[in-house]
Every structure is written in C-alpha cells, then in structure tokens.
Coordinates of C-alpha atoms and ligand atoms in Angstrom, one line a residue:
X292 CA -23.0 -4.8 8.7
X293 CA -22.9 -4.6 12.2
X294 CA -24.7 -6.6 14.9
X295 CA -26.2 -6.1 18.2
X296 CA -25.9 -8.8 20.5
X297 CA -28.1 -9.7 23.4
X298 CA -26.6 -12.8 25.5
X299 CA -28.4 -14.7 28.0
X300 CA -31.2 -12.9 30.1
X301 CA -30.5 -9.5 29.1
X302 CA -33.2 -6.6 30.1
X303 CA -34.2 -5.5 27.8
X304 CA -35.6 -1.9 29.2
X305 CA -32.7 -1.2 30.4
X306 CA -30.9 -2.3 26.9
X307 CA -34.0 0.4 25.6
X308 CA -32.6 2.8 27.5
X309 CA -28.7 2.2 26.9
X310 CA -29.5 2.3 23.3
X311 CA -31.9 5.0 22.8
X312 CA -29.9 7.3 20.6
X313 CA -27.8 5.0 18.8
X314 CA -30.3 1.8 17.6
X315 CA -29.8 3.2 14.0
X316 CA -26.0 2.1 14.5
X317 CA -26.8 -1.7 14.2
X318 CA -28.1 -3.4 11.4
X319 CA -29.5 -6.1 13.3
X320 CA -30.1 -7.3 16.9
X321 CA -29.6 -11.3 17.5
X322 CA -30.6 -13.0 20.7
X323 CA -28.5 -15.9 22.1
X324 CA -28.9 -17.9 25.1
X325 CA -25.0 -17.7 26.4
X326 CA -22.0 -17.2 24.8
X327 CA -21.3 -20.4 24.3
X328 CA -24.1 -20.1 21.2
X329 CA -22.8 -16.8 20.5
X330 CA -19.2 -18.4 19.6
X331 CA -21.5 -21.1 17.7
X332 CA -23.7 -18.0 15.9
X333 CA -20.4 -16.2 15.0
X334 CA -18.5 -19.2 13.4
X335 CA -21.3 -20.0 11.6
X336 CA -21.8 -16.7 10.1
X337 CA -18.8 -16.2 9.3
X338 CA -18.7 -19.8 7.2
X339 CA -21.9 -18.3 5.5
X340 CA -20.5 -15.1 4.8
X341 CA -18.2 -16.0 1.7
X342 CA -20.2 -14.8 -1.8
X343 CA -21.0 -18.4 -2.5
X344 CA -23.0 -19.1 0.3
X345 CA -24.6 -15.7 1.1
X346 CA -27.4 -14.4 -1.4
X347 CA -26.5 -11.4 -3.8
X348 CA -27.2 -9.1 -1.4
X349 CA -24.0 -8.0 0.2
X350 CA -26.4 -7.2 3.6
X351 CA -26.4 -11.1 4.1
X352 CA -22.6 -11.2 4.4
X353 CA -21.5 -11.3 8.2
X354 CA -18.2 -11.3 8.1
X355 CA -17.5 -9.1 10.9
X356 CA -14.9 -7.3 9.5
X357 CA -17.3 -5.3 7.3
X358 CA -18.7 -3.4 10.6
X359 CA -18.3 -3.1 14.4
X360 CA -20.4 -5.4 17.0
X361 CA -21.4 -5.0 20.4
X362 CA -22.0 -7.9 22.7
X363 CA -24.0 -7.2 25.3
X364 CA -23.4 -9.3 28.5
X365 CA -26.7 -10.2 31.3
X366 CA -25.6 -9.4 34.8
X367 CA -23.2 -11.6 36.7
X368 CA -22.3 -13.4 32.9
X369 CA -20.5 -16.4 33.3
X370 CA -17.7 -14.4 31.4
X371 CA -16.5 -10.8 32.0
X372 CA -16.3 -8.6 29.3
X373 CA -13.1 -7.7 29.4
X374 CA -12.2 -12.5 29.2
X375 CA -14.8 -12.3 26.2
X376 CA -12.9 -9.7 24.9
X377 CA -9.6 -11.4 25.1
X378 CA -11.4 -14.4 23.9
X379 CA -12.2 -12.6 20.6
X380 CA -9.0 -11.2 20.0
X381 CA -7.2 -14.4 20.4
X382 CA -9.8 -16.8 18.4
X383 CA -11.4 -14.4 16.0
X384 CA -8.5 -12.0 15.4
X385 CA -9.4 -10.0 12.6
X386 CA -13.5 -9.9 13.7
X387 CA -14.4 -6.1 15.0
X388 CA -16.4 -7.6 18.4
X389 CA -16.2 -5.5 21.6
X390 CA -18.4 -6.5 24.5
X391 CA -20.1 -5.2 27.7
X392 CA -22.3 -6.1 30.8
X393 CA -25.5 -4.5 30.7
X394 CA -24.8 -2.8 34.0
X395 CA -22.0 -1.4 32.4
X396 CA -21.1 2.1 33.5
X397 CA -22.6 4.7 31.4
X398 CA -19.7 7.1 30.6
X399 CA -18.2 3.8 29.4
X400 CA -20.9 2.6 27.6
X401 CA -21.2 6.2 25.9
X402 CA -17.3 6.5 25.0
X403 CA -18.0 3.3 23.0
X404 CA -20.9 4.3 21.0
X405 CA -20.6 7.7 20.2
X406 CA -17.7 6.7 18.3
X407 CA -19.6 3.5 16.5
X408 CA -21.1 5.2 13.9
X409 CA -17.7 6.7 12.7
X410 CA -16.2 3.0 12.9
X411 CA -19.3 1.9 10.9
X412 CA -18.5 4.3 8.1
X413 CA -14.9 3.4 8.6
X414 CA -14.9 -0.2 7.8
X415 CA -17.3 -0.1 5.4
X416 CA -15.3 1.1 3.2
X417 CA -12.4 -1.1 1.9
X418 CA -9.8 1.3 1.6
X419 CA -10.4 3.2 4.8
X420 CA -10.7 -0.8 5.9
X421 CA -7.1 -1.5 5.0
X422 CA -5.3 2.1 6.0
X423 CA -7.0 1.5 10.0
X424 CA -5.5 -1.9 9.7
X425 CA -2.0 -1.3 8.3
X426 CA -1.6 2.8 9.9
X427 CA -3.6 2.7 13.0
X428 CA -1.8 3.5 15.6
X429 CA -3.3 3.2 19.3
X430 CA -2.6 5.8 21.6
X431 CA -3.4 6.2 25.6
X432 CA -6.8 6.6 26.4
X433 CA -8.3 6.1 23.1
X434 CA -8.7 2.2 21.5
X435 CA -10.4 1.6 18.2
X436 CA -13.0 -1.4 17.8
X437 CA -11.7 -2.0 14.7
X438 CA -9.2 -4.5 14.0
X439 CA -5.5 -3.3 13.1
X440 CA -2.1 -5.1 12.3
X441 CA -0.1 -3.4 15.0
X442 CA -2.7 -4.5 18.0
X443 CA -2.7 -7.6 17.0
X444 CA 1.2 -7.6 16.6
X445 CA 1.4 -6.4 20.6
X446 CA -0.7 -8.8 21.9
X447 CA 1.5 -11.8 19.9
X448 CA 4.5 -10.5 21.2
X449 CA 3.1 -10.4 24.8
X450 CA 4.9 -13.2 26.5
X451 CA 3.6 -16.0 27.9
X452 CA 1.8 -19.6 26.8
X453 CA -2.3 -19.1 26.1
X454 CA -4.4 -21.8 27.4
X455 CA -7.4 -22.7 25.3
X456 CA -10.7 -21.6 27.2
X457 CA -13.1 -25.2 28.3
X458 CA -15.8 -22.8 26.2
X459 CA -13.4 -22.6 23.1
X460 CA -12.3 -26.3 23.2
X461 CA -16.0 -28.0 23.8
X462 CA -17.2 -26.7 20.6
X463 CA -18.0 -29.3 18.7
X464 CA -16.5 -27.9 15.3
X465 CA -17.6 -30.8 13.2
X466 CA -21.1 -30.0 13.7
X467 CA -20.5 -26.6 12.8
X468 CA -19.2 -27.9 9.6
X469 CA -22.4 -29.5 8.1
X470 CA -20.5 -30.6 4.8
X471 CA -23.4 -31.2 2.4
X472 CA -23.5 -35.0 2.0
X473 CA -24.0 -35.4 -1.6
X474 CA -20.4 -33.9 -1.8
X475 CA -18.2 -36.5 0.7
X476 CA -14.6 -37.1 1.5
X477 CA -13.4 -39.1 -1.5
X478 CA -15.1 -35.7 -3.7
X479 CA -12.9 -33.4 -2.1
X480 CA -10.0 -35.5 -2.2
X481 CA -10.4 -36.3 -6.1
X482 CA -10.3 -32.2 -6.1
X483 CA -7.1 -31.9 -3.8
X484 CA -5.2 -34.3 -5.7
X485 CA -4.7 -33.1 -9.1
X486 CA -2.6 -29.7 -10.4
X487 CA -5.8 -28.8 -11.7
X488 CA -7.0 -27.8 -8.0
X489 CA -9.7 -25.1 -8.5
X490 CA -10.4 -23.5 -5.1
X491 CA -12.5 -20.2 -6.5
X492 CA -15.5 -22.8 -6.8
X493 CA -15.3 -23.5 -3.1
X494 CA -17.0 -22.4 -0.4
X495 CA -15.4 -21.1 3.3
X496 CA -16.6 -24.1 4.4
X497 CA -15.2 -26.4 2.1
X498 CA -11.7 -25.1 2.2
X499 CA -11.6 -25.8 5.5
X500 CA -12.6 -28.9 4.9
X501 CA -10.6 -29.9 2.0
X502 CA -7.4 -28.4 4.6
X503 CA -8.7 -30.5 7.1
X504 CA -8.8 -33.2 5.4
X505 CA -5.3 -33.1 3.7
X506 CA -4.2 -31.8 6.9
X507 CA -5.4 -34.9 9.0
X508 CA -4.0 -37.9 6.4
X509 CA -0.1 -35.6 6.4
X510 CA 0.2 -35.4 10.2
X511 CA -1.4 -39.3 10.1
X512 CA 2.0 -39.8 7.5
X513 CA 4.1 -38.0 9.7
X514 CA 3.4 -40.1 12.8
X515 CA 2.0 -36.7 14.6
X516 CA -1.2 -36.9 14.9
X517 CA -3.6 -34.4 16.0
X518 CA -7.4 -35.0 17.7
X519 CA -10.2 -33.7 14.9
X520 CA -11.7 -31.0 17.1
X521 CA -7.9 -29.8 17.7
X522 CA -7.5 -29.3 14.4
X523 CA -11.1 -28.0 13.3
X524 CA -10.2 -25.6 15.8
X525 CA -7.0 -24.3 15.1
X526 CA -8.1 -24.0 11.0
X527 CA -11.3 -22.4 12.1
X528 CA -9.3 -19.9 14.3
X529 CA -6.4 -19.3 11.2
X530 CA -9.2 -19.0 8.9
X531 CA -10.4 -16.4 11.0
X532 CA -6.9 -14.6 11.0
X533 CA -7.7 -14.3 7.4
X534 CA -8.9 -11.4 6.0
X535 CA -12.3 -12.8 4.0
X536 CA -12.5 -9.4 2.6
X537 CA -9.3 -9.6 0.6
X538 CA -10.0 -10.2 -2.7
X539 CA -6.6 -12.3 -2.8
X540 CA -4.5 -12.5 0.0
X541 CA -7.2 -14.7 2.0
X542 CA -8.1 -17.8 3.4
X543 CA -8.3 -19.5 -0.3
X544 CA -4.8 -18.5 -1.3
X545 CA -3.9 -20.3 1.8
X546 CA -5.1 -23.3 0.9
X547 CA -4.2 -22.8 -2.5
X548 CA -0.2 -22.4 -1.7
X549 CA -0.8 -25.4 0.9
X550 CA -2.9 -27.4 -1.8
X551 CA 0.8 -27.0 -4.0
X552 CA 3.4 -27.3 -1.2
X553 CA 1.9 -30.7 -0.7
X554 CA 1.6 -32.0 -4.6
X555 CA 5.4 -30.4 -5.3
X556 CA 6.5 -32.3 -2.0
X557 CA 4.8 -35.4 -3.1
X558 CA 7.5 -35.4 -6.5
X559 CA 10.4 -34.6 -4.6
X560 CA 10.2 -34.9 -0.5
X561 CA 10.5 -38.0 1.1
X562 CA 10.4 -37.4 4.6
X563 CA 6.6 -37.3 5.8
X564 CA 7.5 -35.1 8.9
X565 CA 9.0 -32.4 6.3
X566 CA 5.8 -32.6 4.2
X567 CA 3.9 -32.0 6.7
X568 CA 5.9 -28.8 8.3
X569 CA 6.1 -27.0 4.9
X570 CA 2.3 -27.5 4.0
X571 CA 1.6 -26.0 7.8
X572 CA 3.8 -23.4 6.8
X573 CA 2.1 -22.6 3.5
X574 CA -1.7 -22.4 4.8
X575 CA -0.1 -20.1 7.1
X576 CA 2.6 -18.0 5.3
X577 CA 0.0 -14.9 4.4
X578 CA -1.8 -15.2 8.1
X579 CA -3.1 -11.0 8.5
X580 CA -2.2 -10.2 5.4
X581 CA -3.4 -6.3 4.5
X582 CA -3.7 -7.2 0.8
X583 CA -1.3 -4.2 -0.1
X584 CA 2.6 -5.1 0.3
X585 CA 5.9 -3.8 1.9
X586 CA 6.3 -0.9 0.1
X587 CA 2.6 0.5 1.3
X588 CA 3.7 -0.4 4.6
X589 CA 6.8 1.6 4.8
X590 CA 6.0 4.1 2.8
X591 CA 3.0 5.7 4.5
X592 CA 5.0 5.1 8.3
X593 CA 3.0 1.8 9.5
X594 CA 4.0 0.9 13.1
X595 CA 4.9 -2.5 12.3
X596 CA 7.0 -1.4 9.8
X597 CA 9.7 0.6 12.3
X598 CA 9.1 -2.6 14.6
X599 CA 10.6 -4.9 11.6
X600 CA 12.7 -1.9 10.7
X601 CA 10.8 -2.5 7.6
X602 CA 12.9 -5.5 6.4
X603 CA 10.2 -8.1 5.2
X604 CA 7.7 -6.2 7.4
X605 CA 5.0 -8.7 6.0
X606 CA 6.7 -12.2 6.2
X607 CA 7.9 -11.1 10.0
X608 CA 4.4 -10.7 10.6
X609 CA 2.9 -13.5 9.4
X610 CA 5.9 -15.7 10.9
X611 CA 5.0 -14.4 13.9
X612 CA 1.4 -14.4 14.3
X613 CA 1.7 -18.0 13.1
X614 CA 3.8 -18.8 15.5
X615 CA 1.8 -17.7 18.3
X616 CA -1.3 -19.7 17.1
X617 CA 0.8 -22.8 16.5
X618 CA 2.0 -22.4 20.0
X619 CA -1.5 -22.2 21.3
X620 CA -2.9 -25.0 19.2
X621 CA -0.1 -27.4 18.0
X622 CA 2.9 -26.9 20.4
X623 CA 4.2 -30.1 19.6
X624 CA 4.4 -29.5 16.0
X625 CA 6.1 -26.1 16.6
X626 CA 8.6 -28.0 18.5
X627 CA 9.5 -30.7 16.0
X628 CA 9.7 -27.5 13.5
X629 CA 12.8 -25.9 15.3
X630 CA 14.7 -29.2 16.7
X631 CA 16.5 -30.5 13.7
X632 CA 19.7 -32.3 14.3
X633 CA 21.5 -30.6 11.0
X634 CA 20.7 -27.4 11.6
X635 CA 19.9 -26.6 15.5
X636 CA 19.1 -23.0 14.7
X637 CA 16.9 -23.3 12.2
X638 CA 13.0 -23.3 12.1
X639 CA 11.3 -24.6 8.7
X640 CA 8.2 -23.0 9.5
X641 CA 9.5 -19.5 9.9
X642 CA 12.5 -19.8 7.5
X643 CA 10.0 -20.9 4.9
X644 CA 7.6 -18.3 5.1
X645 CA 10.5 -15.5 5.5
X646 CA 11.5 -17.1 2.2
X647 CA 8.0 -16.1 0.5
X648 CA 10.0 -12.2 0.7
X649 CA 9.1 -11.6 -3.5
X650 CA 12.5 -8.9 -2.3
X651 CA 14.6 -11.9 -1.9
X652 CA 13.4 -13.5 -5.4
X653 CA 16.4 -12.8 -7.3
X654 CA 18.7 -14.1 -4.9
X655 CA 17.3 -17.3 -4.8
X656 CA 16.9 -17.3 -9.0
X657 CA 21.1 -16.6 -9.0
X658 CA 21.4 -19.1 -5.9
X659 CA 19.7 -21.5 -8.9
X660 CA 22.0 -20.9 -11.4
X661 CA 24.9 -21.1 -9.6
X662 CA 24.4 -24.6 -7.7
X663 CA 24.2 -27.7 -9.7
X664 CA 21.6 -29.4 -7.6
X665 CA 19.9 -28.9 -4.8
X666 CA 21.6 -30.8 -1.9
X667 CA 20.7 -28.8 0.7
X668 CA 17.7 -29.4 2.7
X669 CA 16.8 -25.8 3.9
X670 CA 17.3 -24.3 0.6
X671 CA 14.6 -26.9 -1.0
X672 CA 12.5 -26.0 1.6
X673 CA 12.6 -22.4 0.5
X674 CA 12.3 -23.0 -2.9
X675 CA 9.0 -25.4 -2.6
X676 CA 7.0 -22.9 -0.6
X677 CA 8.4 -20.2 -2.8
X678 CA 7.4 -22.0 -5.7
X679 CA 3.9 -23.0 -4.3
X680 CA 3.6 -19.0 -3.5
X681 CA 4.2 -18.1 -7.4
X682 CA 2.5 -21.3 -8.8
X683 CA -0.9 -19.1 -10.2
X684 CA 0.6 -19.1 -13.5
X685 CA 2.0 -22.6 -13.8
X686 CA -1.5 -23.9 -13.1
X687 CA -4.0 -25.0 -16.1
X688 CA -5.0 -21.3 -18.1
X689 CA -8.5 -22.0 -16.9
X690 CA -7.5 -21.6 -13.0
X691 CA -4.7 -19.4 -13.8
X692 CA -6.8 -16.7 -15.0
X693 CA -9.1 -16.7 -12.2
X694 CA -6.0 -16.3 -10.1
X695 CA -4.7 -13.0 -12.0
X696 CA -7.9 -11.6 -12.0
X697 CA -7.7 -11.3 -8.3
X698 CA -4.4 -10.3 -8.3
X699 CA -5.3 -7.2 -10.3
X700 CA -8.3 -6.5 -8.1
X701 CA -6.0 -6.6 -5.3
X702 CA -3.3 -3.9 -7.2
X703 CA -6.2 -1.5 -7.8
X704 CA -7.1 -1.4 -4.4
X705 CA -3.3 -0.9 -3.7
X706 CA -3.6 2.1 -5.8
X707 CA -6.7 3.7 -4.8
X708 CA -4.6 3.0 -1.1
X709 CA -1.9 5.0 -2.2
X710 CA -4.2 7.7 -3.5
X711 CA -6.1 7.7 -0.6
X712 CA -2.8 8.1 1.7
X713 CA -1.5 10.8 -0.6
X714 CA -4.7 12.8 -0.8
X715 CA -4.7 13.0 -4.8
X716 CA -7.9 11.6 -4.5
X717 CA -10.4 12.0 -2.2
X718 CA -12.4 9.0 -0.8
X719 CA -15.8 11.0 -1.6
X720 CA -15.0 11.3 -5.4
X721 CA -14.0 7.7 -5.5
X722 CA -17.2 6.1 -4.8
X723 CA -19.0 7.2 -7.8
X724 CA -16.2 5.9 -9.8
X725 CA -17.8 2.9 -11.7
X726 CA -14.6 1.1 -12.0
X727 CA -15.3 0.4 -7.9
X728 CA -18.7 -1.2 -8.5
X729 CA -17.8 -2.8 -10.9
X730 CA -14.7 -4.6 -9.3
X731 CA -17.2 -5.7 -6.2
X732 CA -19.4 -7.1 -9.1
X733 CA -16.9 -8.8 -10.6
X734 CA -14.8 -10.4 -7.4
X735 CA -18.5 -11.4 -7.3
X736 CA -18.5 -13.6 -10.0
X737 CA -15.3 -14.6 -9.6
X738 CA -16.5 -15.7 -6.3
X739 CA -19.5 -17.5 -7.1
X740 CA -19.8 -21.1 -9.0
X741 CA -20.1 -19.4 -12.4
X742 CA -16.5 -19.2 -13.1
X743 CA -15.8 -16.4 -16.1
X744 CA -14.1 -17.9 -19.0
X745 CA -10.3 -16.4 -19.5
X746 CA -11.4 -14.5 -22.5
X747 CA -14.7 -12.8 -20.7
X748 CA -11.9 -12.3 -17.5
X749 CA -9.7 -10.1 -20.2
X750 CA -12.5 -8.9 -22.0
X751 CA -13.8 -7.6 -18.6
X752 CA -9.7 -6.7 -17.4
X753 CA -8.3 -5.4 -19.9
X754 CA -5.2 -5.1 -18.2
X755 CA -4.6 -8.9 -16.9
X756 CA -2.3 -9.8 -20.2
X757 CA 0.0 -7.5 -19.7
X758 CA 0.1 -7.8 -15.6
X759 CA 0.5 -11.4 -16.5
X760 CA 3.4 -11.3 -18.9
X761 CA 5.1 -8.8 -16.8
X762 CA 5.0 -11.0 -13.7
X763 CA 6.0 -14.6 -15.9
X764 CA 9.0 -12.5 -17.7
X765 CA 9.9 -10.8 -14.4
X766 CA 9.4 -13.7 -11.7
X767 CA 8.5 -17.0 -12.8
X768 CA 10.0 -18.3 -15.9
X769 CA 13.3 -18.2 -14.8
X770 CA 12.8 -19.4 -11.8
X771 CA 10.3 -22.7 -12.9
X772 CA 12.9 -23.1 -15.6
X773 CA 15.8 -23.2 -13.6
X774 CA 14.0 -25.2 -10.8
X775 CA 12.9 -27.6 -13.1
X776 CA 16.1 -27.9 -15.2
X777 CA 17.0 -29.2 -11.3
X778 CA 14.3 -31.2 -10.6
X779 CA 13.1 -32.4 -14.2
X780 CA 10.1 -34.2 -12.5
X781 CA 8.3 -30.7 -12.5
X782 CA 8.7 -29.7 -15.9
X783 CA 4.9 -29.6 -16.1
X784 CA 5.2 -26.3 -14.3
X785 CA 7.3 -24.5 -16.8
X786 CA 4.7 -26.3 -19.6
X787 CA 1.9 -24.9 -17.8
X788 CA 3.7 -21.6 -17.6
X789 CA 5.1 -21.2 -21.4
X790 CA 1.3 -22.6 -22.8
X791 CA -0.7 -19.8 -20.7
X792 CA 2.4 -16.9 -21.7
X793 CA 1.2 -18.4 -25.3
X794 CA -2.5 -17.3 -24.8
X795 CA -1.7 -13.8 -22.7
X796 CA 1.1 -12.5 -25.7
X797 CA -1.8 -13.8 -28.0
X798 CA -4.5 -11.7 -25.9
X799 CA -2.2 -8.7 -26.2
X800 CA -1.2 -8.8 -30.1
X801 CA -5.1 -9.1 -30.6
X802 CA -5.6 -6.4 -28.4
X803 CA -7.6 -2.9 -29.5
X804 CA -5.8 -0.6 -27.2
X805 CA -2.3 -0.9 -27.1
X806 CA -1.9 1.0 -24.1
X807 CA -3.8 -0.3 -22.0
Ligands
ZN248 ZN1 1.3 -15.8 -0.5

C-alpha cells in the first residue's frame, strides 16, 4: 500500500535509474503537477480510503498508514524536502510520507530505500503496526519512515508557535469535500440530533462533515466564531491524527463521544461557550490513540510511558497533542479554555480529557455517591465527557452492538499485541490463524452500510455478551445510575443501559458454550 510520488517536472531517467532495484517496493506511481495537488491527492485519498467508500479490495485503501511513501521532489521545488517533510508531520501526523529532490544524493537516497521494503512488511501488518508506534524508539543516526507515538510526542513538545503554510491554508477544503447532494445539511443534522446517532453507516467524509457542521452552529452559539476553511482544516488535519486503521479508537469514536457531549450538554449546560469547549474536547480526547491501553504501554517499556512516568500515559498524550493542534489552528479557543475567572488554573479542555483516565473511574463513581448534587462546574465537566466516553451501552441495542463489536476487535488485537511482545506466539504462526481473517472481514461489515443485526454480531462474537455485561456491571451502571439519580433528566441512559443488559444476560442464558 505504498505509493511513489512524482511531483512536478520530475526526470524521469534519472527517477529509472534511482529506482532500478527497488520499483517492486511501490505499489503504484502517481504523477502530480506540484505539491500543492499532491496535498489535494493525499486528502482526498485518505477520505476515500475508509471501507465504505473504497471497493472490497483492501489494495484500493490509501490510507497511508498501511505502507511507506516516497515523494519525489523536481529540481529547485518550490519546497525542500526536508519543509515538505515538516509539512507532513505537522498536518498529516500519523501518514508514513518521507520525501526527496531527485538530485538527491545517492548514499541518501540508498539509506532510505534499502530499508523500505522492511517498513513495507512492517506496517502491513497491524500488530507489528501498533508495537512501531507505541515501542519505537529513535536512536542517532537511524530514523524510521514509519509513524510512532514518541516522535510525534517530541516534535509537540518542541517549543514554539507553528504558522500555517500559504500552501496548507489556500486549500479550498470544501471542494475537497464533495458531500453527495442528494444527502444535504438538514439530512445530517436530523442524524446528529437524536440519541439514536449511528456513525458506523458513515463515511470519512461524512463525519467530518456532520463535526463540521455541529462544530460551526456551537462556536456560532458561543459567539466564537471560526472562518469555514479554518475549521475544515483543522478537522481534516485531527482526522488525520487519527488512526483510520483502528478498528475503535478512531476518527468515528471521536465524533461519536463529541456527537454525546453535545446532546448531554444540551439537557443540562447552559452556558454556550462551555458547550462548545467540552464537545472540542471530546472529538479530540483519543487524538493518536494506539488502540491498546496504559497497561500495554507500561508494560512492554514505551518511551512515552517513562516521559508520563506512566501516570495516564494515554490521556497526557492526547491532552497534549491536542493542545498543540488547537494552538496551531484555534488559538483563541485554547485561550478562552484556560482563562476562567473561578478557577484561574484550570483548563477544561485538558482537565476533561485527563478525566476520560477509565483508572480514575471509581473515584469519580464514590465522588457521586458522596455529593448530593453536582454544584461544581469542573466536576460536571468531567463527568459529561466521562459519560459521553462510556455512552456505547446507553445507546439504542441496535448501535450499541455495533459499538461492542469493535470494542472486542480492538481487545484481540491487544492480545495478539501482548503475545507478540512476549514471544508466546510468533507473528508467522499467527497469520494463518483464521480468527485474523476473519476479524478484517468482519470490521468489514461492520464498516460498510450493511449493518449486522445484534444477534448475527453475537452469533459471529461469541464473546460480546459476556464483554458486555462485564463492562455494564463493572463501569457503567453505577455510574449512569448515580449520575442520573443526580441529574433525573438523563434517566434515558440508565433505560437504555438496563434494556440492552436485558438482551446480553438473555444472549448468555441462551448460550451453547458456557465458557466462552
Ligand atoms: Zn474515548
């Protein structure tokens, strides 16, 4: 899944020559006229690239986190490699892009490719994918193509404002859009407005939309408001912070946990300007997430986790690397975020997603019990993007069970993760294993517009009952029940929650393996 790319007036004998031993490390070879249409051809892709859009075959899917591309610059460029470079890392985080001038030096060129086909190998598969991002570990002399969690964490934590490059900011994001018109504003604002949201039948494309859209009319609300192709830009660049590869912790969890923030604020916040700050904070709460957890992290020595001195290694991440991009693309927001007159030390945007710490769960359950209502503005704050995070099973059982399925796709690749860092298994037995196919196939279908019924999802998972009874007893009926004995204009949640319990203890009596 890897791309060759040939900008501007490239020559191409001499690429023939660069490139005579390693063609075979490139599935394709695209030909644009100047970067600026290469940032067009990449954002595009990438909106094509989620299982909805793309055909079956998995060869359509350019996500670029599924292989390694080289961008290959004509001479005198009007950018240097090393600004593209830069460029990519700061708008298309997680994307594996690396880029070089045709009359690049040879030893160069050759330190880069003869360690391609490796990297090829490497992030093809998902859970050598996920170990380079969480346990890479850069050392002097020797950089990786491939995206990882701790590079990305350096480069935040450089100091310094980023501007936004004239090339970056001219790109006329709505274009790139192309919403299909049968399906306009008032459509996706029906969906947004209703507990019943259903984001597995949307595409890329239309979650950023439908964020765009929500996001537009909250700031409008909150008397902040933000030009379009600002916006467009700074979704398109968080969306692209995402990993699309995660089979839950991605870009339509985001928008999920944002889609919730905003309905559980519309019951019980009144200030606009708060609204808005906590639903920024939940579309950006899981920014870079791995899809493995805490535990993975520490366990198995991650860098990041010694630079959190793994305390919430995660949520420090993510607070972080939304911070940064909020300071690049909505300064003004961040600012509001961190200047309230209560409680001068006090940021709702990175409190709140600290807050989503499942670790600190408990905490906040006895924090419930004890108070007898919630007077305090920070702690609400907590306790609606907490809430929002958790609110899978208090949706309808329909959604909820597309939601768990993912979940448990997720765990098994945590797993196979651990096995893989252990050595109990090696990677080479694993990939006949049919249960690996046969996840792809069904994240799939989970994917795509046919949406699997919750008895074909259990039928298929035989293992999502249980998962799902564990995590209501263990997490969420307390919690919802408390919260709503508090705020009795949710007790739909703790409905939703008790009626889909009903159907998973009734999956699990009816059961043929009890074991499973
Ligand atoms: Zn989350």
């Amino acid at each position: 899944m890897s791309t060759l790319f040939l900008v501007g007036n490239v020559d191409r004998v001499r690429v023939k020559e660069l490139f005579v031993r390693y063609r075979d490390v490139f599935d394709r070879t695209v030909e644009v006229e100047d970067v600026r249409s290469l940032f067009d051809r990449l954002y595009s892709d990438r909106l094509a690239a989620c299982a909805l859009e793309a055909s079956e075959a998995a060869e359509d899917r350019w996500n670029y986190e599924e292989g390694v591309s080289l961008v290959v610059l004509e001479s005198r460029a009007e950018v240097e490699p090393q600004v593209l470079d830069e460029m990519f890392r700061n708008f298309l985080p997680v994307f594996n892009l690396v880029s070089v001038c045709q009359d690049v030096d040879l030893k160069h060129l050759q330190k880069i490719l003869e360690r391609l086909p490796s990297e090829q190998v490497e992030c093809c598969d998902r859970i050598r994918r996920m170990a380079h991002w969480m346990y890479y570990c850069p050392s002097k002399g020797c950089s990786s193509r491939i995206y990882s969690m701790v590079e990305q964490l350096q480069r935040v934590r450089r100091k310094g404002r980023r501007s936004i490059p004239g090339l970056i900011k001219n790109i006329d994001f709505n274009k790139l859009m192309v919403i299909p018109s049968e399906l306009n504003r008032e459509n996706y604002w029906r969906l947004l407005c209703t507990w019943a949201f259903q984001p597995h039948t949307l595409t890329t494309r239309e979650l950023l939309y439908c964020a765009f859209i929500l996001l537009q009319k909250l700031s409008a609300d909150a008397g902040l408001v933000i030009p379009d192709n600002q916006l467009l830009l700074l979704l398109f660049t968080l969306e692209a912070s995402y990993h699309q590869v995660n089979k839950f912790h991605n870009f339509k969890h985001a928008v999920d946990v944002m889609q919730a923030t905003w309905q559980l604020c519309e019951h019980i916040v009144d200030d606009p300007m708060q609204t808005l700050l906590l639903s920024m904070a939940a579309i950006g709460h899981d920014i870079g997430h791995p899809g493995s957890n805490n535990m993975l992290l520490s366990k198995f020595g991650a860098p990041v986790a010694r630079i959190y001195n793994e305390e919430s290694v995660l949520e420090n991440i993510h607070k972080d690397f939304f911070q940064e991009l909020l300071s690049t693309h909505w300064q003004e927001l961040l600012t509001i975020s961190s200047s309230s007159k209560a409680h001068p030390n006090y940021d709702v945007i990175s409190e709140t997603i600290l807050a989503t710490d499942m670790a600190l769960h408990a905490d906040y359950v006895e924090k419930l019990k004890i108070i007898p209502k919630i007077a305090d503005t920070n702690t609400l704050t907590s306790l609606i993007i907490k809430a929002a995070d958790i609110s899978n099973v208090t949706r309808p059982l329909e959604i909820s069970a597309q939601w768990s399925c993912l979940i448990t796709l997720e765990f098994n690749d945590c797993t196979l993760l651990q096995q893989h860092e252990e050595n109990v298994v090696s990677r080479e037995c694993n990939d006949d294993d049919e249960s690996i196919h046969s996840d792809d196939e069904i994240y799939r279908c989970i994917s795509n517009v046919r949406l699997l019924s919750p008895d074909d999802l259990v039928a298929k998972y035989p293992c999502i009952p249980r998962g799902q009874i564990f995590f209501i007893d263990t997490f969420a009926e307390q919690f919802f029940q408390e919260l709503c004995e508090k705020i009795p204009h949710l007790e739909f949640l703790i409905e939703n929650i008790r009626t889909n319990k009903k159907f998973w203890l009734e999956k699990l009596r009816t059961s043929p393996s009890k074991h499973n």
